[in-house]
Coordinates of N, CA and C in Angstrom, one line a residue:
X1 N 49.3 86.6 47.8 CA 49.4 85.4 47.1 C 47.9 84.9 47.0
X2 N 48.2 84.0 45.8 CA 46.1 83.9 45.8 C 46.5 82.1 46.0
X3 N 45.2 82.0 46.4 CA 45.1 80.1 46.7 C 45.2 79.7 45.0
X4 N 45.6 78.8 44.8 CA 45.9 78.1 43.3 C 44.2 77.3 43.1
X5 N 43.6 77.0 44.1 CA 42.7 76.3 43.8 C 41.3 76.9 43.8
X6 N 41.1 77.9 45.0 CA 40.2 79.0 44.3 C 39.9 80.2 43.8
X7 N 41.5 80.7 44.1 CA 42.0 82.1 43.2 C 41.3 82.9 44.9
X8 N 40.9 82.6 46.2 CA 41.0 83.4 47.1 C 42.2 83.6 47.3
X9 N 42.6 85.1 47.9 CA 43.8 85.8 48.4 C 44.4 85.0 49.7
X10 N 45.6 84.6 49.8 CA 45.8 84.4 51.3 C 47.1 85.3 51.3
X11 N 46.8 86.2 52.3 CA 48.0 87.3 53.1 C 49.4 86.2 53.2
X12 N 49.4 85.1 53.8 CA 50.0 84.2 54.1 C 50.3 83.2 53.9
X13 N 51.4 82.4 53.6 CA 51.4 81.3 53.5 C 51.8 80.4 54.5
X14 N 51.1 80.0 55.7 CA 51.1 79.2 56.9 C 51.9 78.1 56.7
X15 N 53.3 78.1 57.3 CA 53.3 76.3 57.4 C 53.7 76.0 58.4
X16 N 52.7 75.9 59.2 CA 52.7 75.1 60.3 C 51.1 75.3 61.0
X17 N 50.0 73.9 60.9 CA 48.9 73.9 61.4 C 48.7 73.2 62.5
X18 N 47.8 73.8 63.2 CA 47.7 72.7 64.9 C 45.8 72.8 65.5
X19 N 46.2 71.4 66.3 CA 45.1 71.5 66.5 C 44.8 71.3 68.2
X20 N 44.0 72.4 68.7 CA 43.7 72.5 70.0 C 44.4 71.0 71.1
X21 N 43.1 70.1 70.9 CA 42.9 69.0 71.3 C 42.8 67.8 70.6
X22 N 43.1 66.7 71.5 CA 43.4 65.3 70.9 C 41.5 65.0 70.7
X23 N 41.6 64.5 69.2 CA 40.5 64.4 68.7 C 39.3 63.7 69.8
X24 N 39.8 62.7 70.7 CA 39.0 62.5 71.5 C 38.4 63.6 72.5
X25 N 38.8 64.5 73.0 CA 39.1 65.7 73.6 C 37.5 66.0 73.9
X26 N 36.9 66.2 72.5 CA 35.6 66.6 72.1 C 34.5 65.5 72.2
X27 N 34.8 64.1 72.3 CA 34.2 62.9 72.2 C 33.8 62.8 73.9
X28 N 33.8 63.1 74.9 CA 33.5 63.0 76.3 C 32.8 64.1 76.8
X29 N 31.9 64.3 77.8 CA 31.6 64.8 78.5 C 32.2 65.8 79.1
X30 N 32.1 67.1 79.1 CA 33.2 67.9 79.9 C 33.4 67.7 81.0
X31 N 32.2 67.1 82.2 CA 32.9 67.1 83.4 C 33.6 65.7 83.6
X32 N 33.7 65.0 82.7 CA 35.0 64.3 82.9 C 36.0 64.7 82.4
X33 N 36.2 65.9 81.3 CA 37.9 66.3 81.4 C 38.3 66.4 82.4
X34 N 39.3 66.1 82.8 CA 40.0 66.3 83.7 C 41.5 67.8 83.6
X35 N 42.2 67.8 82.2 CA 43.0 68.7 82.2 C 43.3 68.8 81.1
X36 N 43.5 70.3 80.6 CA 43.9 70.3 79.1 C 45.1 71.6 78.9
X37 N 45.9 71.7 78.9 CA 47.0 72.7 78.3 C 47.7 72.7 77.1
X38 N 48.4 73.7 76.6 CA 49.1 73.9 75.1 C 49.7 72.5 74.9
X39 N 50.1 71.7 75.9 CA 50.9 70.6 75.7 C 50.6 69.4 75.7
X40 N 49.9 69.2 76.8 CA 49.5 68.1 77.7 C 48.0 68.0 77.8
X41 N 47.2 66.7 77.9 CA 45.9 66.8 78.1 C 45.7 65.0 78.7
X42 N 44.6 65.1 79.9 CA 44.1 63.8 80.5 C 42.9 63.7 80.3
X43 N 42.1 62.9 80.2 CA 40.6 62.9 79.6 C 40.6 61.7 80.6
X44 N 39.4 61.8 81.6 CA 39.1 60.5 82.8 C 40.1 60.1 83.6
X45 N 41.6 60.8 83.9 CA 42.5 59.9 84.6 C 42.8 58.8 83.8
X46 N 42.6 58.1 82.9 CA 42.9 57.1 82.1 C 43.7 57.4 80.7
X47 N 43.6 58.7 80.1 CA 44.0 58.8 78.7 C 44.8 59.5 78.6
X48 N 46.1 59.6 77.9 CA 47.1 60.7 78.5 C 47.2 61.1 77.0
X49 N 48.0 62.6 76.7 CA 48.1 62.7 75.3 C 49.3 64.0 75.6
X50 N 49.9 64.1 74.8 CA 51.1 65.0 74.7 C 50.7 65.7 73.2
X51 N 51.5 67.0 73.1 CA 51.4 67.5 72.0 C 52.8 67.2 71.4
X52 N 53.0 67.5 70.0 CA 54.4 67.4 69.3 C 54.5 67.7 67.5
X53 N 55.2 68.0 67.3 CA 55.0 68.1 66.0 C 55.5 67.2 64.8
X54 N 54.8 67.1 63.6 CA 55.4 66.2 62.3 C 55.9 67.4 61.6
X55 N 57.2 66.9 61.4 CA 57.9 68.0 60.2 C 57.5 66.9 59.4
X56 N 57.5 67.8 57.9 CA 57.7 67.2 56.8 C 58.3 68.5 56.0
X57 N 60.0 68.0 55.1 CA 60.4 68.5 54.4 C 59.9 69.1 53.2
X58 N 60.0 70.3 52.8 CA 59.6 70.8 51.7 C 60.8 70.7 50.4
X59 N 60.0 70.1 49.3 CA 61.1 69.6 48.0 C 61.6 70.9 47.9
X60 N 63.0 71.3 47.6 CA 63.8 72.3 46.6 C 63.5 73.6 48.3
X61 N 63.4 72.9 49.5 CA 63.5 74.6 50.8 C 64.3 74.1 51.6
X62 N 64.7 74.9 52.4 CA 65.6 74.3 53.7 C 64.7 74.3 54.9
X63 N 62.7 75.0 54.8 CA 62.3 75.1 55.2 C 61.1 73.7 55.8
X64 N 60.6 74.1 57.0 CA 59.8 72.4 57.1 C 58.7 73.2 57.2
X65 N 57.8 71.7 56.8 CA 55.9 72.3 56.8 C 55.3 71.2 58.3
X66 N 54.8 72.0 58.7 CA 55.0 71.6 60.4 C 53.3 71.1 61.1
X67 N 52.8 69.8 61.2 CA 51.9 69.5 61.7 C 51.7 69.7 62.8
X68 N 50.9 70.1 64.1 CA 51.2 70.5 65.4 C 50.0 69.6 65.9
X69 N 50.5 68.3 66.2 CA 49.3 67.4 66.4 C 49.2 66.3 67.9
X70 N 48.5 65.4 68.3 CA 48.2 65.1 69.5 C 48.9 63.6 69.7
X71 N 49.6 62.8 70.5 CA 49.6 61.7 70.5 C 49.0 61.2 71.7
X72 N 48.7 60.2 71.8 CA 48.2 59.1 73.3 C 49.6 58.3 73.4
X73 N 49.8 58.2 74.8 CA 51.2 57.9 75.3 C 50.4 57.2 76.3
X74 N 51.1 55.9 76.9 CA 51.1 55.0 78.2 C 50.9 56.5 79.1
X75 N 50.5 55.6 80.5 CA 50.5 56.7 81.3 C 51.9 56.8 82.0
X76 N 52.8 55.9 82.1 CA 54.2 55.8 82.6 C 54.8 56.8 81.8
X77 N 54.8 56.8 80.1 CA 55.6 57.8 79.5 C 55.4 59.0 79.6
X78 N 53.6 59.4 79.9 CA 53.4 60.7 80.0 C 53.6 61.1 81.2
X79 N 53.6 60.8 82.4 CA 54.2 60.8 83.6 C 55.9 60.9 83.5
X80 N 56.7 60.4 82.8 CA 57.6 60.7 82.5 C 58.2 61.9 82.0
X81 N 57.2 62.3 81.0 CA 57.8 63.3 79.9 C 57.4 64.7 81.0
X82 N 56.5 64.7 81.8 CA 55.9 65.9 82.6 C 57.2 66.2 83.3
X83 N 57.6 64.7 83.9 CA 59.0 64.9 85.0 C 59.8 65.6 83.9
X84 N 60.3 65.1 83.1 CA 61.2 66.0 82.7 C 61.3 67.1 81.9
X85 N 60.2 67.8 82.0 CA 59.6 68.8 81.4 C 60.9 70.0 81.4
X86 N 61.3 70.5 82.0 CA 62.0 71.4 82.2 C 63.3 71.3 82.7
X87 N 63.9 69.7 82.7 CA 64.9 68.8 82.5 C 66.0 69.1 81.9
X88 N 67.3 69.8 81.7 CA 68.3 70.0 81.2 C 68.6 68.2 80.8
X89 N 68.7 68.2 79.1 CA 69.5 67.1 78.9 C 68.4 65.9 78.2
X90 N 67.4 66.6 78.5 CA 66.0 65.4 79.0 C 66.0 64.9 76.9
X91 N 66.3 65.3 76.2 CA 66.9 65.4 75.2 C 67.0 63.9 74.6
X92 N 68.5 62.9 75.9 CA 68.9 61.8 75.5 C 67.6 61.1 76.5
X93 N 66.8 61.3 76.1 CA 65.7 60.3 76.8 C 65.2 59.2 75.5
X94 N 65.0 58.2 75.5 CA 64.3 57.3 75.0 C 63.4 57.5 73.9
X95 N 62.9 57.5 72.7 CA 61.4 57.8 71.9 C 60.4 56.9 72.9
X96 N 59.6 57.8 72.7 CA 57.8 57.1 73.8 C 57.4 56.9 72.4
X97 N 56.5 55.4 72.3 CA 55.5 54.7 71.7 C 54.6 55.6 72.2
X98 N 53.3 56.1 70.7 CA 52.4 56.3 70.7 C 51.6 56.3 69.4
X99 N 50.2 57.0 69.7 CA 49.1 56.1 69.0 C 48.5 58.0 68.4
X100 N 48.7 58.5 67.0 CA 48.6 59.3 66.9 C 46.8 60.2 67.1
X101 N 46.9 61.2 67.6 CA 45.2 61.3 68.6 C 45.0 62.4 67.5
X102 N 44.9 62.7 66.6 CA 44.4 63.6 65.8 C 44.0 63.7 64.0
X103 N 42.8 63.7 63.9 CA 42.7 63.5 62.6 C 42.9 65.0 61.6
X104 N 43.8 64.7 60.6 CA 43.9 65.4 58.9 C 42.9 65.2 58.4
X105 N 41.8 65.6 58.5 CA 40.9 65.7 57.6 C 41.2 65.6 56.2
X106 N 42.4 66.4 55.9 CA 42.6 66.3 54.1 C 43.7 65.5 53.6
X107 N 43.5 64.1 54.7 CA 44.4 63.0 54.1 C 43.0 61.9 53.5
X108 N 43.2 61.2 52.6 CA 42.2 60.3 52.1 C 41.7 59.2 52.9
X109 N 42.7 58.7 54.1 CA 42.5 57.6 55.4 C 42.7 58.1 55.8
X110 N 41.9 57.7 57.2 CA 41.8 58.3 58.9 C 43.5 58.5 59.2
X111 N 43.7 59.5 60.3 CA 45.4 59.8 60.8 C 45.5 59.5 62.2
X112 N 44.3 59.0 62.3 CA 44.2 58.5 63.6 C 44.3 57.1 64.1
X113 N 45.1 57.0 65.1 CA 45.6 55.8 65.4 C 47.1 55.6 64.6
X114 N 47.5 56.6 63.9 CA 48.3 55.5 63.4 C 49.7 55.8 64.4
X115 N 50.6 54.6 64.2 CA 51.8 54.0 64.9 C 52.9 55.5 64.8
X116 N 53.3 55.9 66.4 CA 54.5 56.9 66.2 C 55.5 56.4 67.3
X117 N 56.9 57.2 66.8 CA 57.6 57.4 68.1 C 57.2 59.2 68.3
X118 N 57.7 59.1 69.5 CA 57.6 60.7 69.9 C 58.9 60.9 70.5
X119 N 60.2 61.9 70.4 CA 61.4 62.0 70.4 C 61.3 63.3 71.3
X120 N 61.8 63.6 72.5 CA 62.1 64.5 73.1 C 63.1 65.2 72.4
X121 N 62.8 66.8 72.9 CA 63.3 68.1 72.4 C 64.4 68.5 73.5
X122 N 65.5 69.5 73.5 CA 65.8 70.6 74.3 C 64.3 71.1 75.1
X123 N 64.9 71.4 76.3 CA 64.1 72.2 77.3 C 63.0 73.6 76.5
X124 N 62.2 73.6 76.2 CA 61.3 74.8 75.8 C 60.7 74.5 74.7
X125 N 61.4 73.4 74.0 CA 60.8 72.6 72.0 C 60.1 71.3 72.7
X126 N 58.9 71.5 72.0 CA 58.3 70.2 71.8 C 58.3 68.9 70.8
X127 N 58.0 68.1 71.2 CA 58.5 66.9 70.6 C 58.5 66.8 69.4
X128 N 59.3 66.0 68.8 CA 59.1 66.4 67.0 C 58.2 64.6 67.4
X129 N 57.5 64.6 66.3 CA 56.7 62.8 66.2 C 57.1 62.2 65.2
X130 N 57.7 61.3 64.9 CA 57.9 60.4 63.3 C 57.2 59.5 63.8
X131 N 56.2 59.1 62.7 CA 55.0 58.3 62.2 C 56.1 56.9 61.1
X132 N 55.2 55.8 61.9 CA 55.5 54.4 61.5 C 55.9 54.4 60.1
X133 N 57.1 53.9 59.2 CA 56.8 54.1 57.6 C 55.8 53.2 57.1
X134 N 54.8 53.4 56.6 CA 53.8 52.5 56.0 C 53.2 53.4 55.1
X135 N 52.5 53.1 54.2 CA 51.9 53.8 53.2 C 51.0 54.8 53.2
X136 N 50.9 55.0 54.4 CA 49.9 56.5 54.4 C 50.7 57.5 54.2
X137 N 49.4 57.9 53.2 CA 50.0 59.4 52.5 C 50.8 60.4 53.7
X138 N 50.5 60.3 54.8 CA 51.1 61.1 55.6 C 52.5 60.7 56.3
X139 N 52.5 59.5 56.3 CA 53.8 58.9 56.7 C 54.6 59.3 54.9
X140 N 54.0 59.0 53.8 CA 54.9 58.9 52.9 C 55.7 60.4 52.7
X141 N 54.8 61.4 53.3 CA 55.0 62.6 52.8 C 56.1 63.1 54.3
X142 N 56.0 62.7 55.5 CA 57.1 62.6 56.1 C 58.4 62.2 55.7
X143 N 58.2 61.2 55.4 CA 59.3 60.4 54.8 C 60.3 61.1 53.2
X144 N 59.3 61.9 52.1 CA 59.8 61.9 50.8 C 59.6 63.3 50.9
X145 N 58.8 64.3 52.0 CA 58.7 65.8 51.5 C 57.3 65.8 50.8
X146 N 57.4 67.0 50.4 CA 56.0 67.4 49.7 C 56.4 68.8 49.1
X147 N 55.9 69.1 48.0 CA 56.5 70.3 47.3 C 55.7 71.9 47.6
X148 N 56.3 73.0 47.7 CA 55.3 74.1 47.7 C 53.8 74.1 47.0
X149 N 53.7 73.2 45.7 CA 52.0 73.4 45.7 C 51.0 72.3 46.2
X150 N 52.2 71.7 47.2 CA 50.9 71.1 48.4 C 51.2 71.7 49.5
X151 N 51.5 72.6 49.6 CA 51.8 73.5 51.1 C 50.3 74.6 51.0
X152 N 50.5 75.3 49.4 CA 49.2 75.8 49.1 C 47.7 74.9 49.0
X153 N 48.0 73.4 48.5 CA 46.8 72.7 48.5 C 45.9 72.8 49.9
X154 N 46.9 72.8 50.6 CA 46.7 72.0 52.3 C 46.4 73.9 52.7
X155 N 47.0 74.8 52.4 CA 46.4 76.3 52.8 C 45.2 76.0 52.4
X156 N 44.7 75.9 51.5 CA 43.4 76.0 50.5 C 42.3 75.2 51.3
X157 N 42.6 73.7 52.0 CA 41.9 72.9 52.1 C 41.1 73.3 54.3
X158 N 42.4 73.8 54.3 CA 42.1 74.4 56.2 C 41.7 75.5 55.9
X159 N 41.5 76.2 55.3 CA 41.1 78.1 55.2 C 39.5 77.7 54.2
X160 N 38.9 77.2 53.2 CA 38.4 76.7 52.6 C 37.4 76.0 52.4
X161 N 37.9 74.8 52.7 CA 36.7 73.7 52.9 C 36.4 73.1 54.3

């Protein structure tokens, strides 16, 4: 398949992008990280962050296009969510308030900071995240889908630019 926007080849059409660490991650000093894993990350004892993902529906698929991105959580909830990490059930837990920790570069406003819940999974799935409804293009596109030739825009824009 060729990218629509620069006629490069992509083998693939990726839907689902992620990003290592919570944007602050990179913003501190390494010997104050304190801890970073696929899931979980503390920056000073003070910052907590969980990983999780934004589905957003694709128009006319049964399939989802999958952001794999970072939230900041109280330190109670992320002490929580650790507890029941491996939790049979942990499922009917509560959504945790959070403050979304990673920027989209190829949204037109910052993606940072904005308002989520974070919804616990079955034991082994990570959190799905729904983002506050407000007018950001990325909440709108949670909310209403996005069609296959922004699945390729967004291929074009991470491989690309």
């Amino acid at each position: 398949m060729n990218c629509p926007h620069c006629d490069n080849e992509l083998s693939e059409l990726p839907l689902c992008y992620g990003i290592e660490a919570p944007h602050y991650f990179n913003l501190v000093p390494e010997e104050q990280r304190t801890e970073l894993t696929g899931d979980f990350c503390v920056i000073d004892e003070q910052h907590f962050f969980i990983r999780g993902h934004i589905e957003i529906p694709i128009v006319g698929s049964n399939e989802k296009f999958i952001w794999s991105v970072w939230v900041s959580l109280s330190e109670e909830n992320f002490f929580r969510a650790n507890e029941l990490l491996l939790v049979e059930g942990r499922e009917e837990e509560e959504p945790y308030f959070g403050w979304l920790s990673t920027e989209l570069s190829m949204y037109p406003i910052s993606t940072l900071s904005l308002k989520t819940m974070v919804l616990t999974q079955e034991v082994g799935v990570v959190p799905l995240i729904e983002l506050e409804q407000t007018d950001h293009s990325l909440a709108i596109e949670q909310r209403d889908g996005i069609t296959m030739e922004r699945v390729k825009e967004i291929a074009h824009l991470v491989y690309h630019v």
